[in-house]
Structures are given as C-alpha cells and as structure tokens.
Amino acid sequence: MSKPFYITTPIYYPNAAPHVGTAYTTIICDVVARYKRLTGEEVGFMTGVDEHGQKIQEAAEKNGFTPQQWVDKMSLNFTTLWEKLNISNTDFLRTTQERHLKTVREIIKRVHDKGDIYRGEYVGKYSVSEETFVPENQLVDGKYMGKEVIDVKETSYFFKLSKYENALLEHIEKNPDFIKPEGKKNEVIAFIRQGLQDLSISRTTFDWGIPLELEEGHIIYVWFDALNIYLTGAGFSTDTEQFDKFWTNGTVNHVVGKDILRFHAIIWPAMLMSAGIKLPDTIAAHGWWTVEGEKMSKSLGNVVNPEEEVEKYGLDAFRYYLMREATFGQDADYSKKAMVQRINADLANDLGNLLNRTIGMQKKYFNSEVMLNEVEENFDIEIKELWKNTLVDLDKHVNNYQFSEALKDIWKFISRMNKYIDECEPWKLSKDESRKDRLSTVMYNLVDSLYKIAVLISPFMPETAQKMINQLGLDKDVTKLHLDDIREWKSYPAGNKLNEAVPLFPRIELEEEPKKDYNENLKIENPITIDDFNKIEIKVVQIEKVEKIENADKLLKFIVNTGKEKRQIISGIAKWYPNEQELVGKKAQAVLNLNPVELKGELSQGMLLTTTEKKKTKLVIINDEVKIGTTVR
C-alpha cells in the first residue's frame, strides 16, 4: 500500500499580483497531485500566502489600509486565480490564521527548549526587499540577489543554524532525492560547505507579525514564521492523526522557485531537526520564465498575466504549454509564437485530429456503436506494447518532475495511434465485408486508446480530458478515474455508443507581424543602463569668457555660468574656433558632475558637449530661449 502524498507550493507574497511564474509553480503541484490521485494515492495539496512582514506593513500604510485589511484584499488575487486555473488544492493557508500561529509558537518553544535560540546583537547588512540579514560573503557588487542592502544594528534572537551544518550535509548525502534536480542540490551543498552563520529570527523595527514570546517588542522573522506553514497544512496544530498520516508517515514534497531554494533546503530542514520533526522527502526547485527572450519585469512591461493568457488561448492550452515548454530546473521562455505552434501541432493536429477522425469513422462504419469482434494483427501487438512502456516511462518522469518528458511519452503514444490509422486503413477495410471484424478491432483499439489518453492527460489538462470522456460516450468523472481503470487493454466498454465529435482545440492563425521600421536586433556597443545615464548631470550653461591657454594649441579655457555658480571648463576645441570670442554669450551643454581634473596646469570643473562630423568638432549650441541651468535629458 502506497504512503499518503503531501505536496506544497511555496506560500506566495500577496503584495504583488500572481504572474506566470506563480502560476507555473502551482500548476506543477496540481499536475503531480492529480497524477498521484490517478495512481490511487491519498493526496494533501497545500498552497497559500505569506501575510506577515515589513513590506506588507509598508504597502498597507501606503495604500491606506491596516495590514489585515490589506492582506484580506490581496489574498483574493490568489484564490481567484487558482480557481480559474482549475487548481485542485485541498487547503489554502494564510499565515495570519490562528491554526498557523499555534504551529509557530509550538515550533519556537521546541527549538528554544533544545537550546538552539539565543539573544544577541546583529550588526551588518540587511535586505529590505528580501527581509533578511545578509552575510558579507553573500553580497555581489555590494548587493544581495541584485537588490540594495542597508546597514543595520539591532538586538535580535538567533537560531543556531551553524550547529546543523554537518547534519544537513550528511542528510543530503544519504537521501539522493532530497533536493531536485541534481544541479540545484550541488549548489546547496557548495553553499553549506562555505560555512553557515546563525540566523536572526526576530525583528524590532516593525510590529506586523507574530510576537516572539521570549521578549516583548520582538516579532518573529518572516521566514521562521512562514516556513512552518507546511506543518500547519499537514495538521500539526489541529489534527494529530492527519499530521501523522501526511507528514510523519507520508511522502512530503515541496516545490519552490530556485530563488528561495536555500531557505527551504537549509534553514527549513535545520529548524525541523531542532524541533525533532521528520524532514521533507523532496524539495524540488524550478527555474524562472523569460518573455520573448527577455527578463520578465514591471519596468519592461512584459509581465505575463495568467488570466489574460487563459482568456486568449484557453485554460488547458496554457497549462499544457507551461508543462511542455519548460525543462524542470532550467529557465524557460514564454513565447507567443511557441504557444501557437504547440496548440496547432500538438493539440489541434495530433490529439484533436485523432479524436475527430476516430469518432467520425466510428459513426460512418458502425453508427457510432463501439463493436469488438477481435481479429488481431501485428500492428495491434505493437501499440499494446508501446502502451505498457508509456505507463512505465510516464510514472518515472512525473515522479522526477520531468513534465516535458512525461508529455513526450503521452504524445509518442498519440503519434503512434495516428500512424496506426494510416497503417490499418479502415476506409479500405470498410469496403470488404469479409474484413468487417478486423475493422471493428481497429476501431475499438482507436477508441480504447483515446479513453486511455484522456485519463493520462487529465493531470495536465483536466477540462480537455473530461471533454474527451464525454465525446467517447462515457458517463464518468475523469477526476474519479484511476490508472488501474485503463491499465489493461479492452478498458473501454464494448457496445457503448460514441457522442458527436467537437473540436478540442481550433487552430490559431499566427498573425504576421508588420515589418518594423527599425532593427530590433540591434547590438549596442558599450551599453549602459538608464540608471547609469541618470547619474550624469547635464545642464545648459552660458559661456561668459573664452581664452586660449599658453603652450596648449588645442585647448580653450571657458568660464561658464551654470545658473548656480561660475565654473572653469577646459575643452580641446581650439583648432575649430580660431575666433574663440564668437562663443561668448552662447549657451551650451555641460556635464557638471565629473570629478575635477587638471589639464596643462589649469583646473577643469566639467565637460562641454560637442559633436564630431568628418573630423570636425563643434560645440552643441542651445537655443537662446532655453534658460541657464535647465537639465538635459
């Protein structure tokens, strides 16, 4: 008898609306949960939101809400989307719920009683965006995960994370499936071997969180609060029997994005070790999504909205694309062209045509009644053998989070059945009365294969699977079916009658993009970012005085009025202005935040902007109507 199966998404931060990345993680868990139900396992599937912390409090204040009002409002974005994405979670948890507060308090008590929490002082870097203290060895170019850090000094309670360094390494070594995929496991091992530092688990700079009962004024650090929600979802604080079933004696699986793997694969297991609780069986980390080859970000305006994509392409096409396009653990690209190609080739052509052709021929040859007067040939033996292999390969790939490979397994069988039609040529068999039994066998095999395919795709595309079941004339709820119902050949009830065929996925015509008036693949030499450019202070200045510099034929000395003060600027344009006095009174552009330098014994406090054409250099002269001191952007 298989163990109960418990799977969790990360708990999402409700400050921002869910996007394709959060949808991807949740659909992964939904696919696995649905597949495990197919195999007959009892499944617990938890998702939720992380509603405590400084960023939540600040966002609430900024928008005129109390923190509780704010999270009540924002958490609806997730419950609404999961319903639209047909997510089959058995629990949705919020860290503000009482059952979770009870879990956190109990874990804190256990860890403290173990002697693994102590009072100290933190002096160092802090990432506001990630709400974490950051050791110096985790900074890259002075930033943490690409984001700014600040200097802080505050009293804090610490968890003895360093105590569990060797125990963590030993556990990872003894349990090869603990972290997936292999590359991510190696990253975690390398990080632990650098040496772990004790973890600050309390904050005193805000009050939106769970109070630490060890000292008034301390709030439990958001990760030491949030990670415990996986225990809450399994029944830790509410149902001992359920907790023992799903956690202690079950198979526990966390699916997370690669950016939060360290929290889940290092801090979380160490907390559980300290609290005397079994560790998860698997922590699986997936990659990020780019969009049309670019990083997804608000500033670029390319964040993919799952609801809009579902509206555009259909729910199951969206689910299929995410699972098929991404190799688990690696980054993947969300592309309109690739989406349309998947729909047209995989869903409309391969799957849709197989269903439509089969139902159409069954209606034409047998008035939609599924007959079986078995006359077996070699082609039948081949498809039955492939079916057995498909079940084995599919199980292996789903259990290893290789969803793209799992779908390839199913589509290999779909392609083989399309080929089976061409090999058996039912249209020829129908013209020979002596071959009618063979025709019934071929058609039965096609119908039976479609029944099997409908069940296999149901974790990935549950709505499509149910549509197929309905068109096949079966009064069955696909969510109540199991692999054992279709494992053997001849699963479909002979004598049953098919319903009318309705296209599953209409083809989509990809609109030709109009030819652009510019080169969108232009390569920029020595590129800078807009942030780099914004550091440059360029203003309109007026030239009040110009003179040549002795023993420096190329240089002119300018006195300019910046609108705030007068500066001296040296410029190498003497060759182009033999009558330099013509420049007096003119307005030009100058860079004013350059470090002053000395040229030929003269101090230069900026740089005048020039143009160079055909080896001739000229000042950029500004219209006299523009005011001195105007900023140039």
XYZ file of C-alpha atoms in Angstrom:
633
model
C 0.000 0.000 0.000
C 1.391 3.413 -1.007
C 2.010 6.178 1.505
C -0.202 9.275 1.661
C 1.281 12.016 -0.525
C 1.620 15.639 0.649
C 2.709 18.382 -1.760
C 3.047 22.131 -1.253
C 3.650 25.232 -3.307
C 5.688 27.985 -1.716
C 3.450 30.415 0.091
C 3.224 33.467 -2.095
C 3.737 37.098 -1.138
C 0.409 38.883 -1.645
C 1.857 42.368 -2.177
C 2.058 41.714 -5.930
C -0.471 40.045 -8.205
C 0.308 36.458 -9.272
C 2.091 36.094 -12.618
C 3.165 33.294 -14.949
C 5.889 32.197 -12.513
C 3.498 31.686 -9.610
C 1.002 30.037 -11.965
C 3.743 27.669 -13.176
C 4.693 26.546 -9.661
C 1.082 25.973 -8.694
C 0.224 24.085 -11.886
C 3.264 21.841 -11.305
C 1.892 20.894 -7.896
C -1.579 20.433 -9.326
C -0.275 18.101 -12.050
C 1.606 15.995 -9.502
C -1.359 15.932 -7.096
C -3.763 14.856 -9.845
C -1.331 12.211 -11.088
C -0.921 10.783 -7.593
C -4.695 10.551 -7.265
C -4.706 8.663 -10.572
C -2.336 6.123 -9.050
C -4.720 5.683 -6.111
C -2.731 7.610 -3.509
C -4.353 9.802 -0.885
C -3.209 13.371 -1.567
C -2.878 16.500 0.525
C -2.136 19.587 -1.571
C -1.476 22.871 0.216
C -0.903 26.360 -1.131
C -1.267 29.752 0.498
C 0.065 33.238 1.154
C 2.708 34.736 3.439
C 0.980 37.741 5.012
C 3.432 38.998 7.635
C 6.465 41.251 7.432
C 7.762 44.756 6.973
C 6.931 45.035 3.266
C 3.299 44.092 3.917
C 3.025 46.691 6.668
C 4.576 49.405 4.488
C 2.351 48.564 1.492
C -0.770 48.629 3.674
C 0.103 52.043 5.092
C 0.940 53.401 1.648
C -2.464 52.304 0.307
C -4.489 53.469 3.292
C -5.287 50.052 4.802
C -4.499 48.286 8.033
C -2.174 45.311 7.390
C -5.016 42.840 7.994
C -7.348 44.686 5.622
C -4.596 44.775 3.027
C -3.846 41.041 3.114
C -7.563 40.202 3.175
C -7.866 42.128 -0.083
C -4.685 40.909 -1.772
C -5.043 37.211 -0.922
C -8.192 37.125 -3.069
C -5.970 37.556 -6.143
C -4.577 34.092 -5.477
C -7.718 32.197 -4.535
C -9.482 33.668 -7.568
C -6.679 32.734 -9.963
C -6.281 29.197 -8.616
C -9.972 28.628 -9.234
C -9.615 29.904 -12.805
C -6.574 27.676 -13.367
C -8.526 24.632 -12.097
C -6.138 24.025 -9.201
C -7.192 21.075 -7.029
C -5.577 22.112 -3.728
C -7.074 20.602 -0.593
C -6.069 23.565 1.596
C -5.346 27.276 1.202
C -3.491 28.710 4.163
C -2.711 32.235 5.303
C -0.008 32.954 7.860
C -2.459 35.203 9.732
C -4.752 32.273 10.566
C -4.932 31.127 14.188
C -4.073 27.500 13.389
C -0.796 28.704 11.897
C 0.014 30.983 14.843
C -0.322 27.934 17.113
C 2.139 25.986 14.948
C 4.737 28.761 15.027
C 4.544 29.206 18.782
C 4.980 25.463 19.330
C 7.992 25.243 16.995
C 9.629 28.246 18.665
C 9.095 26.593 22.052
C 10.603 23.294 20.908
C 13.635 24.916 19.308
C 14.184 27.168 22.334
C 13.856 24.236 24.745
C 16.504 22.447 22.647
C 18.869 25.328 23.425
C 19.001 26.446 19.786
C 17.738 30.020 20.280
C 19.789 32.741 21.997
C 19.722 36.536 22.405
C 22.365 38.606 20.642
C 23.012 41.656 18.506
C 23.131 41.851 14.745
C 25.451 44.348 13.092
C 25.691 44.178 9.321
C 23.769 44.295 6.074
C 20.010 43.911 5.712
C 17.943 43.390 2.569
C 14.581 45.161 2.914
C 13.218 43.582 -0.273
C 14.015 40.032 0.900
C 13.518 40.811 4.598
C 16.723 39.108 5.632
C 20.069 39.899 7.212
C 22.809 39.265 4.684
C 26.326 37.995 5.485
C 29.127 39.775 3.627
C 30.036 36.594 1.702
C 26.580 36.603 0.073
C 26.928 40.094 -1.406
C 27.729 40.519 -5.095
C 28.904 44.002 -6.050
C 27.513 45.203 -2.743
C 24.032 43.836 -3.486
C 22.009 40.784 -2.423
C 20.192 38.983 -5.245
C 20.706 42.142 -7.303
C 18.966 44.358 -4.736
C 20.238 47.103 -2.453
C 21.115 46.425 1.181
C 21.315 48.763 4.164
C 23.460 48.829 7.301
C 21.623 47.896 10.494
C 22.367 47.293 14.146
C 19.712 45.798 16.403
C 19.128 43.335 19.211
C 17.830 40.038 17.905
C 17.215 36.420 18.823
C 19.233 33.904 16.805
C 18.730 30.310 15.714
C 21.865 28.132 15.874
C 21.868 27.302 12.175
C 25.635 26.731 12.193
C 25.116 23.815 14.616
C 23.354 21.816 11.875
C 25.900 22.271 9.078
C 27.293 18.727 9.211
C 23.902 17.146 9.870
C 22.498 18.834 6.762
C 25.370 17.646 4.567
C 25.003 14.130 5.911
C 21.243 14.096 5.282
C 21.652 15.331 1.715
C 24.294 12.690 1.028
C 22.183 9.850 2.443
C 18.987 10.956 0.672
C 19.733 11.496 -3.036
C 16.140 12.600 -3.792
C 16.101 15.239 -1.062
C 16.892 18.102 -3.480
C 15.950 18.042 -7.167
C 17.290 18.499 -9.747
C 20.896 17.380 -9.272
C 22.399 20.735 -10.264
C 20.447 22.574 -7.582
C 21.477 20.000 -4.996
C 25.125 20.649 -5.819
C 24.592 24.395 -5.391
C 23.129 23.865 -1.919
C 25.978 21.566 -0.887
C 28.549 24.119 -2.068
C 26.794 26.876 -0.131
C 26.692 24.860 3.110
C 30.375 23.998 2.772
C 31.236 27.711 2.765
C 30.087 27.715 6.379
C 26.675 28.571 7.829
C 26.054 31.529 10.123
C 23.434 31.616 12.858
C 20.111 33.038 11.704
C 18.416 36.082 13.184
C 14.809 35.093 13.888
C 13.354 38.288 15.363
C 12.885 41.920 14.367
C 12.180 45.063 16.401
C 11.725 47.609 13.585
C 8.089 46.753 12.769
C 5.147 45.093 14.502
C 3.164 43.282 11.767
C 3.914 39.674 12.547
C 3.744 37.041 15.244
C 5.127 38.345 18.570
C 8.100 36.411 19.940
C 7.036 35.379 23.425
C 10.650 35.295 24.652
C 10.789 39.117 24.827
C 8.278 41.907 24.350
C 8.828 44.061 21.267
C 10.310 41.279 19.139
C 8.448 39.990 16.075
C 9.274 36.549 14.653
C 11.336 36.803 11.467
C 9.130 36.217 8.459
C 10.890 33.035 7.219
C 10.959 31.429 10.661
C 7.248 32.143 10.698
C 6.332 31.316 7.094
C 8.149 28.003 6.597
C 6.168 26.434 9.410
C 3.004 26.761 7.345
C 3.846 23.454 5.663
C 3.403 21.794 9.060
C 0.163 23.685 9.642
C -1.202 22.449 6.322
C -0.481 18.862 7.303
C -2.463 19.277 10.531
C 0.342 19.937 13.034
C -1.664 22.250 15.298
C -5.163 20.945 14.633
C -5.226 17.224 13.827
C -2.542 14.897 15.184
C -3.904 11.920 13.277
C -3.829 13.769 9.973
C -0.335 15.096 10.668
C 0.981 11.624 11.395
C -0.634 10.346 8.200
C 0.552 13.009 5.768
C 3.816 14.187 7.338
C 5.267 11.660 9.748
C 4.243 8.571 7.769
C 3.618 10.157 4.363
C 5.729 11.415 1.491
C 6.340 15.169 1.870
C 7.205 17.260 -1.199
C 7.916 20.988 -1.518
C 8.030 22.698 -4.934
C 9.773 26.097 -4.974
C 11.436 28.567 -7.301
C 15.215 28.472 -7.463
C 15.474 31.888 -5.753
C 14.118 30.537 -2.440
C 15.758 27.104 -2.517
C 18.307 27.939 0.204
C 15.586 28.870 2.673
C 13.837 25.561 2.027
C 16.859 23.272 1.692
C 18.996 24.717 4.520
C 17.053 26.791 7.061
C 13.868 24.705 6.984
C 15.494 21.268 7.451
C 17.658 22.656 10.271
C 14.538 24.006 12.003
C 12.869 20.614 11.713
C 15.951 18.825 13.019
C 15.966 21.116 16.048
C 12.218 20.617 16.621
C 12.527 16.827 16.305
C 10.292 16.548 13.237
C 10.851 14.423 10.141
C 12.389 16.270 7.179
C 10.615 16.576 3.811
C 11.295 13.781 1.349
C 11.858 16.048 -1.656
C 12.450 19.739 -2.258
C 12.180 20.416 -5.991
C 13.359 23.755 -7.412
C 12.333 25.044 -10.822
C 13.782 27.829 -12.968
C 12.435 31.225 -13.975
C 10.473 32.349 -17.021
C 11.699 34.904 -19.504
C 9.347 36.513 -22.021
C 10.265 36.544 -25.701
C 13.897 36.105 -24.655
C 13.899 38.956 -22.122
C 13.805 39.004 -18.345
C 10.248 39.471 -17.073
C 9.876 42.760 -15.172
C 7.388 45.524 -14.462
C 9.762 48.142 -15.856
C 9.799 46.390 -19.242
C 6.027 45.988 -19.130
C 6.265 42.320 -20.154
C 4.895 40.547 -17.067
C 2.672 37.711 -18.293
C -0.807 37.814 -16.754
C -2.129 34.230 -16.487
C -5.784 35.283 -16.645
C -5.209 37.156 -19.906
C -3.359 34.198 -21.424
C -6.157 31.803 -20.433
C -8.683 34.168 -21.993
C -6.594 34.297 -25.163
C -5.628 30.640 -25.648
C -7.809 28.606 -23.301
C -7.027 27.134 -19.879
C -5.738 23.717 -20.887
C -3.612 25.098 -23.725
C -1.973 27.408 -21.183
C -1.398 24.575 -18.702
C -0.055 22.304 -21.433
C 2.348 24.934 -22.745
C 3.899 25.623 -19.336
C 4.438 21.939 -18.632
C 5.662 21.051 -22.126
C 7.872 24.044 -22.851
C 9.927 24.102 -19.645
C 12.616 21.623 -18.660
C 12.236 21.409 -14.897
C 15.070 23.136 -13.057
C 16.055 25.286 -16.020
C 14.834 28.699 -17.120
C 12.216 28.713 -19.886
C 10.958 31.292 -22.348
C 7.316 32.311 -22.735
C 6.731 32.988 -26.408
C 3.539 33.760 -28.328
C 4.887 32.009 -31.421
C 5.833 28.876 -29.469
C 2.424 28.845 -27.748
C 0.562 28.950 -31.072
C 2.824 26.265 -32.547
C 2.153 23.968 -29.577
C -1.587 24.474 -29.855
C -1.677 23.864 -33.607
C 0.794 20.980 -33.803
C 0.378 19.081 -30.541
C -3.182 19.823 -29.502
C -5.169 20.551 -32.666
C -3.300 18.278 -35.104
C -2.029 15.332 -33.064
C -4.611 14.971 -30.298
C -7.621 16.738 -31.807
C -7.399 15.033 -35.183
C -7.006 11.592 -33.615
C -10.243 12.099 -31.673
C -12.159 13.678 -34.545
C -11.115 11.071 -37.130
C -11.896 8.184 -34.803
C -15.346 9.422 -33.815
C -16.117 10.277 -37.443
C -15.128 6.827 -38.741
C -16.928 5.037 -35.909
C -20.094 6.901 -36.844
C -19.642 6.159 -40.544
C -18.823 2.449 -40.212
C -20.784 1.383 -37.103
C -23.314 4.135 -36.488
C -21.167 5.273 -33.517
C -21.546 1.936 -31.689
C -18.220 0.529 -30.481
C -18.077 -3.113 -31.596
C -15.362 -5.679 -30.896
C -15.086 -8.908 -32.854
C -11.389 -9.321 -32.274
C -9.077 -10.081 -35.167
C -5.566 -9.171 -34.031
C -2.617 -8.329 -36.281
C 0.992 -7.262 -35.691
C 0.158 -3.563 -35.547
C -2.117 -4.272 -32.564
C 0.669 -6.051 -30.702
C 2.965 -3.069 -31.301
C 0.564 -0.470 -29.906
C -0.201 -2.598 -26.861
C 3.492 -2.995 -26.130
C 4.028 0.748 -26.517
C 1.126 1.362 -24.127
C 2.816 -0.693 -21.407
C 6.062 1.228 -21.904
C 4.200 4.531 -21.868
C 2.822 3.851 -18.384
C 6.287 2.957 -17.070
C 8.013 5.968 -18.631
C 5.276 8.376 -17.612
C 5.445 7.285 -13.986
C 9.215 7.670 -13.925
C 9.149 11.144 -15.453
C 6.323 12.571 -13.332
C 7.971 11.293 -10.150
C 11.196 13.006 -11.214
C 9.396 16.274 -12.053
C 10.300 15.837 -15.722
C 6.967 17.068 -17.023
C 8.088 17.875 -20.540
C 9.393 14.320 -20.882
C 6.158 12.938 -19.418
C 4.132 14.754 -22.064
C 6.503 13.489 -24.741
C 5.714 9.962 -23.516
C 1.980 10.558 -23.966
C 2.431 12.239 -27.337
C 4.600 9.383 -28.558
C 1.606 7.122 -27.968
C -0.754 9.644 -29.614
C 1.509 9.819 -32.676
C 1.673 6.043 -32.829
C -2.118 5.811 -32.843
C -2.324 8.353 -35.663
C 0.160 6.206 -37.557
C -1.934 3.125 -36.678
C -4.852 4.629 -38.634
C -2.670 5.044 -41.711
C -1.237 1.544 -41.342
C -4.588 -0.215 -40.877
C -6.500 1.872 -43.433
C -10.020 1.435 -42.007
C -11.502 3.106 -45.113
C -10.284 0.125 -47.164
C -11.418 -2.430 -44.581
C -14.910 -0.928 -44.668
C -15.255 -1.801 -48.338
C -14.614 -5.505 -47.749
C -17.414 -7.285 -45.874
C -15.058 -10.187 -45.032
C -12.833 -7.717 -43.146
C -15.573 -6.229 -41.002
C -14.362 -7.973 -37.834
C -10.892 -6.613 -38.442
C -12.419 -3.176 -38.949
C -14.225 -3.449 -35.626
C -10.930 -4.391 -33.949
C -9.063 -1.426 -35.436
C -11.813 0.995 -34.475
C -12.111 -0.474 -30.986
C -8.353 -0.089 -30.470
C -8.584 3.562 -31.508
C -11.479 4.261 -29.138
C -9.818 2.386 -26.285
C -6.562 4.279 -26.863
C -8.423 7.598 -26.728
C -10.011 6.577 -23.428
C -6.548 5.806 -22.101
C -5.118 9.066 -23.482
C -7.921 11.074 -21.862
C -7.029 9.625 -18.471
C -3.292 10.148 -18.968
C -3.633 13.813 -19.923
C -6.088 14.544 -17.118
C -3.427 15.742 -14.627
C -2.174 18.221 -17.215
C -5.425 19.154 -18.982
C -8.376 18.104 -16.812
C -11.044 20.003 -18.774
C -9.895 18.546 -22.094
C -9.764 15.060 -20.597
C -13.382 15.397 -19.420
C -14.456 16.640 -22.870
C -12.829 13.581 -24.424
C -14.538 11.256 -21.952
C -17.879 12.873 -22.802
C -17.327 12.616 -26.570
C -16.403 8.962 -26.111
C -19.901 8.438 -24.701
C -18.818 7.630 -21.138
C -20.729 8.899 -18.133
C -17.631 9.176 -15.963
C -15.994 11.916 -13.916
C -12.352 11.926 -15.027
C -11.213 13.068 -11.576
C -12.616 9.847 -10.103
C -10.785 7.557 -12.532
C -7.553 5.710 -11.746
C -4.751 4.317 -13.872
C -5.943 0.842 -12.954
C -9.195 1.614 -14.802
C -7.325 1.896 -18.102
C -4.109 -0.043 -17.449
C -5.178 -3.156 -19.349
C -6.259 -3.223 -22.984
C -10.014 -3.520 -23.605
C -10.803 -0.979 -20.880
C -13.480 0.710 -22.948
C -16.901 -1.000 -22.668
C -17.782 -2.719 -25.937
C -21.331 -1.987 -27.100
C -21.172 1.608 -25.870
C -22.062 4.411 -28.247
C -19.942 7.492 -29.005
C -21.251 11.038 -28.948
C -20.707 13.676 -31.611
C -17.180 14.960 -32.217
C -16.499 18.563 -31.187
C -13.060 20.070 -31.966
C -10.971 20.263 -28.807
C -8.553 22.930 -29.972
C -9.367 25.072 -33.011
C -6.267 26.030 -34.953
C -4.906 29.521 -34.367
C -3.569 31.558 -37.245
C -0.440 33.377 -36.185
C -0.720 36.944 -37.401
C 2.261 38.095 -39.389
C 3.929 40.889 -37.557
C 4.292 44.019 -39.681
C 7.810 44.723 -40.833
C 9.413 47.075 -38.370
C 10.902 50.406 -39.414
C 13.916 49.719 -37.232
C 16.384 46.952 -36.438
C 15.007 45.261 -33.316
C 18.110 43.036 -33.075
C 20.436 45.993 -32.952
C 23.573 45.343 -30.907
C 24.558 48.285 -28.733
C 28.281 48.892 -28.304
C 29.425 49.666 -24.762
C 25.827 49.674 -23.443
C 24.793 51.489 -20.274
C 21.562 51.251 -18.317
C 19.076 54.052 -17.761
C 20.295 54.111 -14.165
C 23.825 54.751 -15.423
C 22.589 57.593 -17.634
C 20.560 59.151 -14.836
C 23.757 59.557 -12.825
C 25.066 62.026 -15.418
C 24.195 65.663 -14.639
C 23.913 67.589 -17.910
C 22.767 71.213 -17.775
C 22.556 74.256 -20.022
C 25.355 76.733 -19.273
C 26.193 80.173 -20.711
C 29.722 80.972 -21.855
C 30.852 84.233 -20.266
C 34.542 84.203 -21.133
C 36.878 82.308 -23.505
C 40.647 82.475 -23.855
C 43.479 80.392 -25.241
C 45.890 78.550 -22.979
C 49.572 79.308 -23.376
C 51.623 76.392 -24.776
C 48.453 74.379 -25.423
C 47.340 74.909 -29.024
C 44.353 72.537 -28.781
C 42.829 73.863 -25.557
C 40.443 76.693 -24.761
C 39.615 77.904 -21.263
C 35.944 78.719 -20.646
C 34.252 80.495 -17.772
C 30.612 79.345 -17.750
C 27.550 80.295 -15.744
C 25.636 77.179 -14.566
C 22.744 79.118 -13.041
C 24.081 78.354 -9.555
C 27.754 79.266 -9.835
C 30.533 80.007 -12.256
C 32.923 77.246 -13.318
C 36.068 76.896 -15.342
C 35.979 74.231 -18.045
C 38.852 73.274 -20.350
C 37.929 71.930 -23.817
C 40.146 70.681 -26.666
C 38.344 72.527 -29.475
C 40.699 75.465 -30.128
C 41.528 74.177 -33.629
C 37.891 74.580 -34.722
C 37.379 78.040 -33.280
C 40.201 80.340 -34.471
C 37.992 83.281 -33.407
C 37.108 81.899 -29.988
C 35.407 85.134 -28.917
C 32.466 84.301 -31.161
C 31.440 81.799 -28.463
C 30.991 84.392 -25.724
C 27.338 84.696 -24.785
C 26.415 81.364 -26.387
C 24.551 78.661 -24.446
C 25.962 75.136 -24.480
C 25.526 71.793 -22.711
C 27.910 70.714 -19.969
C 28.413 67.649 -17.802
C 28.697 69.054 -14.291
C 29.216 66.049 -12.011
C 32.582 64.880 -13.364
C 35.468 64.828 -10.931
C 37.578 67.991 -11.483
C 40.873 67.369 -13.340
C 43.939 69.458 -14.146
C 44.903 69.969 -17.808
C 48.116 71.821 -18.668
C 48.115 73.381 -15.231
C 44.501 74.568 -15.470
C 41.603 73.177 -13.428
C 38.633 71.802 -15.423
C 35.337 71.561 -13.490
C 33.167 69.856 -16.096
C 32.937 68.960 -19.771
C 31.300 70.807 -22.658
C 29.384 68.528 -25.047
C 30.462 68.556 -28.691
C 29.666 66.860 -31.988
C 32.208 65.395 -34.392
C 31.480 65.032 -38.090
C 34.058 64.375 -40.820
C 36.803 65.003 -38.281
C 35.373 68.449 -37.468
C 34.351 69.142 -33.878
C 31.765 71.709 -32.805
C 30.121 72.729 -29.528
C 26.454 71.778 -29.138
C 24.894 75.239 -29.064
C 21.494 75.621 -27.374
C 18.683 77.978 -28.434
C 18.965 81.251 -26.567
C 15.395 80.889 -25.267
C 16.392 77.920 -23.062
C 17.153 79.031 -19.517
C 20.588 78.654 -17.954
C 20.626 75.664 -15.560
C 17.976 73.678 -17.462
C 18.519 69.938 -17.069
C 19.190 67.989 -20.283
C 17.591 64.528 -20.516
